[in-house]
Short mmCIF file of C-alpha atoms in Angstrom, two decimals:
data_model
loop_
_atom_site.label_atom_id
_atom_site.label_comp_id
_atom_site.label_asym_id
_atom_site.label_seq_id
_atom_site.Cartn_x
_atom_site.Cartn_y
_atom_site.Cartn_z
CA MET A 1 -3.82 -11.10 20.47
CA LYS A 2 -7.92 -11.12 22.02
CA ARG A 3 -8.99 -8.38 20.45
CA ALA A 4 -8.31 -10.14 16.93
CA LEU A 5 -10.01 -13.33 18.18
CA THR A 6 -13.45 -10.95 19.45
CA LEU A 7 -13.18 -9.22 16.21
CA VAL A 8 -13.35 -12.12 14.11
CA GLY A 9 -16.36 -14.12 15.80
CA MET A 10 -18.40 -11.24 16.20
CA LEU A 11 -17.57 -9.89 12.26
CA PHE A 12 -19.33 -13.24 11.66
CA ALA A 13 -22.74 -11.45 12.13
CA THR A 14 -21.51 -7.79 12.04
CA VAL A 15 -19.49 -7.35 8.21
CA LEU A 16 -22.20 -5.51 5.67
CA ALA A 17 -22.71 -6.17 1.80
CA GLY A 18 -21.83 -3.48 -0.36
CA THR A 19 -18.27 -2.43 -0.25
CA GLN A 20 -17.24 -1.54 -2.94
CA THR A 21 -14.47 -3.33 -5.40
CA ALA A 22 -10.92 -2.94 -4.23
CA ARG A 23 -7.93 -2.28 -6.17
CA ALA A 24 -4.69 -3.23 -5.91
CA THR A 25 -2.34 -0.34 -4.43
CA GLU A 26 0.17 0.04 -6.78
CA TYR A 27 3.27 2.81 -5.65
CA PRO A 28 6.22 3.74 -7.72
CA LEU A 29 9.63 2.68 -6.32
CA PRO A 30 11.17 4.82 -4.85
CA PRO A 31 14.52 6.48 -5.49
CA PRO A 32 17.62 4.81 -4.64
CA GLY A 33 18.72 4.55 -0.61
CA SER A 34 14.53 4.84 -0.66
CA ARG A 35 12.49 3.01 1.39
CA LEU A 36 9.81 5.25 2.03
CA ILE A 37 6.69 5.10 -0.44
CA GLY A 38 3.16 6.20 -0.15
CA GLU A 39 1.26 8.99 1.92
CA ASN A 40 -1.18 8.81 4.69
CA THR A 41 -4.59 10.58 4.28
CA ILE A 42 -7.75 11.24 6.60
CA TYR A 43 -10.82 10.09 5.65
CA ASN A 44 -13.96 11.64 7.21
CA VAL A 45 -16.18 9.53 8.25
CA PRO A 46 -20.18 9.75 6.66
CA ASN A 47 -23.10 8.57 7.86
CA ASP A 48 -24.11 5.03 6.27
CA GLY A 49 -23.36 2.80 8.69
CA ARG A 50 -20.47 0.88 7.05
CA SER A 51 -18.12 -1.12 9.67
CA LEU A 52 -14.28 -0.63 9.57
CA GLU A 53 -13.60 -3.73 7.75
CA ALA A 54 -15.96 -1.92 4.81
CA ILE A 55 -13.82 0.98 4.61
CA ALA A 56 -10.23 -0.84 4.79
CA ALA A 57 -11.28 -2.52 2.15
CA ASP A 58 -11.82 0.71 0.06
CA TYR A 59 -8.86 1.50 0.69
CA GLN A 60 -6.65 -1.50 0.52
CA ILE A 61 -5.74 -1.78 3.85
CA GLY A 62 -6.45 -4.68 6.50
CA LEU A 63 -8.39 -4.56 9.21
CA LEU A 64 -5.88 -4.41 11.99
CA GLY A 65 -3.68 -1.94 10.39
CA MET A 66 -7.08 0.61 10.81
CA LEU A 67 -6.92 -0.61 14.40
CA GLU A 68 -3.22 0.85 15.03
CA ALA A 69 -3.24 3.50 13.41
CA ASN A 70 -6.74 4.23 14.85
CA PRO A 71 -6.42 3.49 18.20
CA GLY A 72 -10.19 3.34 20.46
CA ILE A 73 -12.41 3.53 16.94
CA ASP A 74 -15.65 1.49 16.65
CA PRO A 75 -14.62 -0.69 14.47
CA TYR A 76 -18.26 -2.13 14.09
CA LEU A 77 -19.67 1.43 13.52
CA PRO A 78 -17.55 4.21 13.75
CA ASN A 79 -18.84 7.48 14.60
CA PRO A 80 -20.34 9.56 12.03
CA GLY A 81 -18.00 13.19 11.36
CA SER A 82 -14.60 11.25 13.21
CA ALA A 83 -11.80 11.46 11.37
CA LEU A 84 -9.77 8.65 10.42
CA THR A 85 -6.65 8.02 9.60
CA ILE A 86 -5.69 6.15 6.39
CA PRO A 87 -2.01 4.68 7.33
CA SER A 88 -1.01 4.03 3.39
CA GLN A 89 2.45 5.18 3.67
CA MET A 90 4.76 2.43 4.48
CA LEU A 91 8.71 1.82 4.56
CA LEU A 92 9.36 -1.27 2.26
CA PRO A 93 11.31 -4.50 4.30
CA GLU A 94 14.76 -4.34 3.88
CA THR A 95 14.46 -7.41 1.00
CA PRO A 96 15.86 -7.79 -2.59
CA HIS A 97 12.75 -5.65 -4.93
CA GLU A 98 12.28 -9.35 -6.45
CA GLY A 99 8.31 -11.42 -6.54
CA ILE A 100 6.85 -11.94 -3.61
CA VAL A 101 7.56 -10.38 -0.35
CA VAL A 102 5.24 -11.26 2.58
CA ASN A 103 5.92 -9.97 5.99
CA LEU A 104 3.85 -11.54 8.84
CA ALA A 105 4.20 -9.04 11.18
CA GLU A 106 2.70 -5.80 9.14
CA LEU A 107 0.06 -8.27 7.93
CA ARG A 108 1.36 -7.46 4.54
CA LEU A 109 2.59 -9.53 1.08
CA TYR A 110 4.29 -7.16 -1.85
CA TYR A 111 4.54 -8.08 -4.94
CA TYR A 112 7.57 -6.63 -7.15
CA PRO A 113 7.12 -7.59 -10.90
CA LYS A 114 9.70 -8.28 -12.82
CA GLY A 115 11.27 -5.42 -15.28
CA GLU A 116 8.51 -3.07 -14.00
CA ASP A 117 10.04 -0.20 -11.63
CA LYS A 118 6.87 -0.14 -8.90
CA VAL A 119 5.24 -2.47 -6.07
CA ILE A 120 2.39 -3.79 -5.99
CA VAL A 121 0.87 -3.67 -1.88
CA TYR A 122 -1.48 -6.23 -0.64
CA PRO A 123 -3.31 -7.05 2.39
CA ILE A 124 -3.66 -10.54 3.88
CA GLY A 125 -4.73 -12.57 6.53
CA ILE A 126 -2.32 -15.22 8.35
CA GLY A 127 -2.23 -17.52 10.55
CA GLN A 128 -3.53 -17.84 14.20
CA THR A 129 -1.30 -18.00 17.41
CA GLY A 130 0.15 -21.47 17.48
CA MET A 131 -0.72 -22.16 13.78
CA HIS A 132 2.46 -19.77 12.49
CA THR A 133 3.44 -19.72 8.61
CA PRO A 134 7.23 -20.85 8.16
CA LEU A 135 10.02 -17.48 7.91
CA LYS A 136 11.84 -18.68 4.48
CA VAL A 137 12.51 -18.26 1.13
CA THR A 138 11.06 -20.22 -1.41
CA SER A 139 8.66 -20.25 -4.90
CA VAL A 140 5.78 -20.67 -5.63
CA SER A 141 5.02 -24.26 -7.39
CA GLN A 142 2.17 -24.53 -8.73
CA LYS A 143 -1.07 -22.28 -9.70
CA ILE A 144 -4.49 -23.74 -9.01
CA PRO A 145 -7.70 -22.03 -10.41
CA ASN A 146 -11.02 -22.90 -8.97
CA PRO A 147 -9.54 -25.16 -5.76
CA THR A 148 -11.65 -27.63 -4.05
CA TRP A 149 -10.36 -27.73 -0.21
CA THR A 150 -9.69 -31.50 1.82
CA PRO A 151 -8.96 -29.82 5.20
CA THR A 152 -5.94 -31.54 6.89
CA ALA A 153 -6.34 -33.72 9.93
CA ASN A 154 -5.39 -31.29 12.34
CA ILE A 155 -7.97 -29.13 10.85
CA ARG A 156 -10.47 -31.94 11.50
CA LYS A 157 -10.22 -32.07 14.57
CA ARG A 158 -10.07 -28.62 15.45
CA TYR A 159 -13.11 -28.24 14.34
CA LEU A 160 -14.28 -31.62 15.38
CA ALA A 161 -13.33 -30.38 19.19
CA GLU A 162 -15.60 -27.31 18.61
CA GLY A 163 -18.72 -29.69 17.56
CA VAL A 164 -18.52 -28.89 14.25
CA THR A 165 -17.60 -31.84 11.48
CA LEU A 166 -16.09 -30.67 7.90
CA PRO A 167 -16.84 -32.74 5.12
CA ALA A 168 -14.17 -34.86 3.58
CA VAL A 169 -13.53 -32.18 0.70
CA ILE A 170 -15.09 -28.32 0.05
CA PRO A 171 -15.75 -28.97 -3.62
CA ALA A 172 -14.75 -25.81 -6.12
CA GLY A 173 -16.92 -22.57 -6.19
CA PRO A 174 -17.82 -19.58 -4.17
CA GLU A 175 -18.34 -20.90 -0.79
CA ASN A 176 -15.13 -22.77 -0.87
CA PRO A 177 -13.21 -21.10 1.94
CA MET A 178 -9.88 -21.20 -0.42
CA GLY A 179 -11.75 -18.91 -3.00
CA LEU A 180 -11.30 -19.20 -6.97
CA PHE A 181 -7.37 -18.94 -6.61
CA ALA A 182 -5.26 -20.21 -5.05
CA MET A 183 -1.05 -20.56 -5.32
CA ARG A 184 1.01 -23.60 -3.95
CA LEU A 185 4.60 -22.87 -2.01
CA ALA A 186 7.38 -24.83 -2.38
CA MET A 187 8.39 -25.52 1.12
CA GLY A 188 7.01 -27.93 3.94
CA HIS A 189 4.58 -30.65 1.70
CA GLY A 190 2.80 -28.71 -0.06
CA GLU A 191 0.22 -27.28 2.57
CA TYR A 192 0.97 -23.99 2.35
CA LEU A 193 -0.68 -21.59 -0.10
CA ILE A 194 -1.62 -18.01 -1.09
CA HIS A 195 -4.94 -18.26 -1.62
CA GLY A 196 -8.33 -16.25 -1.90
CA THR A 197 -11.53 -16.38 0.95
CA ASN A 198 -15.41 -16.99 0.81
CA ALA A 199 -15.91 -14.29 3.65
CA ASN A 200 -16.37 -10.27 3.73
CA PHE A 201 -13.77 -10.12 6.79
CA GLY A 202 -10.11 -11.44 7.92
CA ILE A 203 -8.06 -9.58 6.62
CA GLY A 204 -5.62 -7.78 7.56
CA MET A 205 -5.99 -10.35 11.25
CA ARG A 206 -4.66 -13.62 12.23
CA VAL A 207 -7.43 -15.29 11.09
CA SER A 208 -6.38 -18.63 8.82
CA SER A 209 -4.12 -21.85 9.43
CA GLY A 210 -1.21 -21.29 8.80
CA CYS A 211 -1.83 -19.94 4.92
CA ILE A 212 -1.65 -16.15 3.35
CA ARG A 213 -5.11 -15.25 2.79
CA LEU A 214 -6.38 -12.09 0.43
CA ARG A 215 -9.54 -10.76 -1.13
CA PRO A 216 -11.35 -12.19 -3.52
CA ASP A 217 -10.42 -9.89 -6.22
CA ASP A 218 -6.41 -9.18 -4.92
CA ILE A 219 -5.88 -13.00 -5.60
CA GLU A 220 -7.47 -12.85 -8.99
CA GLU A 221 -5.55 -10.25 -9.93
CA LEU A 222 -2.05 -11.75 -8.05
CA PHE A 223 -2.66 -14.93 -9.53
CA ASN A 224 -2.89 -13.45 -12.96
CA LYS A 225 0.24 -11.72 -12.94
CA VAL A 226 2.79 -14.06 -11.00
CA PRO A 227 4.67 -16.79 -13.09
CA GLN A 228 5.05 -20.12 -11.35
CA GLY A 229 8.17 -20.13 -10.15
CA THR A 230 8.42 -16.40 -8.57
CA ARG A 231 10.48 -16.37 -5.48
CA VAL A 232 8.84 -15.76 -2.29
CA GLN A 233 10.10 -14.48 0.58
CA ILE A 234 8.86 -14.11 4.28
CA ILE A 235 9.96 -12.19 7.19
CA ASN A 236 8.25 -11.53 10.49
CA GLU A 237 9.64 -7.40 11.88
CA PRO A 238 7.56 -6.12 13.24
CA VAL A 239 10.22 -2.84 13.68
CA LYS A 240 11.45 -1.33 9.67
CA ILE A 241 14.18 1.75 10.18
CA SER A 242 15.15 3.50 7.05
CA VAL A 243 17.37 7.15 7.17
CA GLU A 244 16.41 8.90 3.23
CA PRO A 245 18.64 10.25 0.75
CA ASP A 246 17.51 13.62 2.68
CA GLY A 247 18.61 12.69 5.82
CA LYS A 248 14.86 11.87 7.18
CA ARG A 249 15.52 8.78 9.94
CA TYR A 250 12.10 7.00 9.64
CA VAL A 251 11.20 4.41 12.00
CA GLU A 252 7.36 2.10 11.94
CA VAL A 253 6.15 -0.21 14.12
CA HIS A 254 3.86 -2.74 13.85
CA GLN A 255 2.32 -4.98 16.84
CA PRO A 256 4.26 -7.95 16.94
CA LEU A 257 2.76 -11.17 16.60
CA SER A 258 2.05 -12.96 19.96
CA ARG A 259 3.10 -16.50 20.23
CA THR A 260 -0.16 -17.06 23.28
CA ALA A 261 -3.52 -16.43 23.85
CA ASN A 262 -2.29 -14.55 26.65
CA ASP A 263 0.31 -12.76 24.95
CA ASP A 264 -0.47 -8.40 24.31
CA PRO A 265 0.33 -7.37 21.23
CA GLN A 266 0.69 -3.63 22.22
CA THR A 267 2.33 -4.36 25.11
CA MET A 268 4.28 -7.75 24.84
CA PRO A 269 8.47 -6.59 24.47
CA ILE A 270 10.07 -6.24 20.28
CA ALA A 271 12.93 -7.59 20.53
CA LEU A 272 15.77 -4.88 17.99
CA SER A 273 18.35 -6.00 15.89
CA LYS A 274 21.96 -4.76 16.20
CA THR A 275 21.32 -2.74 13.46
CA GLN A 276 17.63 -1.33 14.92
CA LYS A 277 19.76 -0.31 18.58
CA LEU A 278 22.72 1.88 16.53
CA PHE A 279 19.87 3.37 14.42
CA ALA A 280 17.69 3.92 18.00
CA GLY A 281 21.18 5.06 19.91
CA ASP A 282 22.42 7.39 17.00
CA GLU A 283 23.17 11.46 18.26
CA LEU A 284 20.59 12.04 15.06
CA THR A 285 17.72 10.37 16.20
CA ASP A 286 15.61 11.34 18.90
CA LYS A 287 15.74 8.57 21.16
CA THR A 288 12.20 10.16 23.28
CA VAL A 289 10.31 10.17 19.94
CA PHE A 290 11.76 6.58 18.56
CA ASP A 291 10.92 5.55 22.13
CA SER A 292 7.39 6.56 21.88
CA ALA A 293 6.56 5.81 19.22
CA MET A 294 8.15 1.95 19.61
CA VAL A 295 4.75 2.10 22.34
CA ARG A 296 2.39 3.58 20.03
CA ARG A 297 3.13 0.80 17.67
CA SER A 298 1.15 2.74 14.81
CA GLY A 299 1.98 1.52 12.17
CA MET A 300 2.65 4.06 10.57
CA PRO A 301 6.55 5.83 9.80
CA VAL A 302 7.89 7.94 12.24
CA LEU A 303 9.82 10.73 12.08
CA VAL A 304 12.22 10.93 14.93
CA ASN A 305 14.90 13.04 13.61
CA VAL A 306 16.70 14.70 16.68
CA GLY A 307 14.83 18.30 16.30
CA GLN A 308 12.18 18.06 14.36
CA ALA A 309 8.41 17.31 14.31
CA PRO A 310 8.16 13.24 15.08
CA SER A 311 5.75 13.12 12.12
CA GLU A 312 4.06 14.92 9.33
CA ALA A 313 0.51 15.47 9.10
CA PRO A 314 -1.41 13.42 6.82
CA MET A 315 -3.02 14.99 3.48
CA THR A 316 -7.03 15.27 3.36
CA ALA A 317 -8.53 12.26 1.72
CA THR A 318 -9.51 11.97 -2.04
CA GLU A 319 -12.28 9.72 -2.60
CA PRO A 320 -10.96 5.61 -2.24
CA GLN A 321 -9.38 3.82 -5.15
CA SER A 322 -12.42 1.09 -4.95
CA ASP A 323 -15.31 1.89 -6.99
CA SER A 324 -6.21 -25.46 -0.15
CA ASP A 325 -7.28 -27.17 -2.04
CA THR A 326 -6.91 -28.73 -4.93
CA ALA A 327 -4.64 -29.60 -7.64
CA ALA A 328 -5.14 -28.38 -11.32
CA GLY A 329 -7.56 -30.71 -12.65
CA GLY A 330 -10.16 -30.66 -9.59
CA ALA A 331 -7.34 -33.27 -7.55
CA PRO A 332 -8.60 -32.57 -4.25
CA ILE A 333 -5.30 -32.38 -1.58
CA SER A 334 -4.31 -31.03 1.95
CA SER A 335 -3.94 -27.83 3.10
CA VAL A 336 -3.44 -25.93 6.03
CA ASN A 337 -5.59 -23.18 4.99
#
């Protein structure tokens, strides 16, 4: 995870203003038996001096997702005229299509509005190495507008070791690291939340102390859509597979979450489930292509049928879609943030 931590530090100084306001990406649910949604597109980088983070925000993609799909690209100043793949095609996690599903490994949050035949997908920031969000089925226990932030004792200690003394309480407002909206999860001691941020970076990266972060517009939209009591399922699945109704077989591989600062997510081993091993070993799966996808870890669905091209060419991109904490009432409480 060294790359991610380095990017965080440099993006403090290099993220550019003027990013268009992004909107959430909505997809119609696929037909029964299918898990494939969306399509990848190509974006030709103009000579406008914008960072990869700014481009990612326009297309509702996390920064590391863009780096997975475009290895070797300069995250601070992509070369004008270069073609970026926008990884907007994905396999839905193999979970109930209910409430909120967070897949930590792919740094995405899926929201299935009740009674609607669609899924809304948001890029997220998650906990740093050693500050993992627990894997659990839980629910939204509290919705908190205008949160204040009371750093936990561990957070205060960690910041103090870096020479930073945090105030006892950071008041509500645009400078609050929690952003303007937060939803508490019914697990632990209430310290885990889905919330916003006051920074224009870090989404699609491991930057928090265990909470789940969204861009400001995204958390406002999600906050207004999600009822209190909504089911929340948190998983960690870097590999997703699907056999589609038309017989096409796909694997989508993301970099796994590092366990220590010395782990390299691009090369560390990924354990496959029994079902995934059977999929890989099936006579209809091209094992060479499957193994290549496991090594490449592009974060995009790869077609692995025997006798077929390993992936389909992305279409030309159109313009982008875009243009804790506190209890209710202002009483400060602690959060892992």
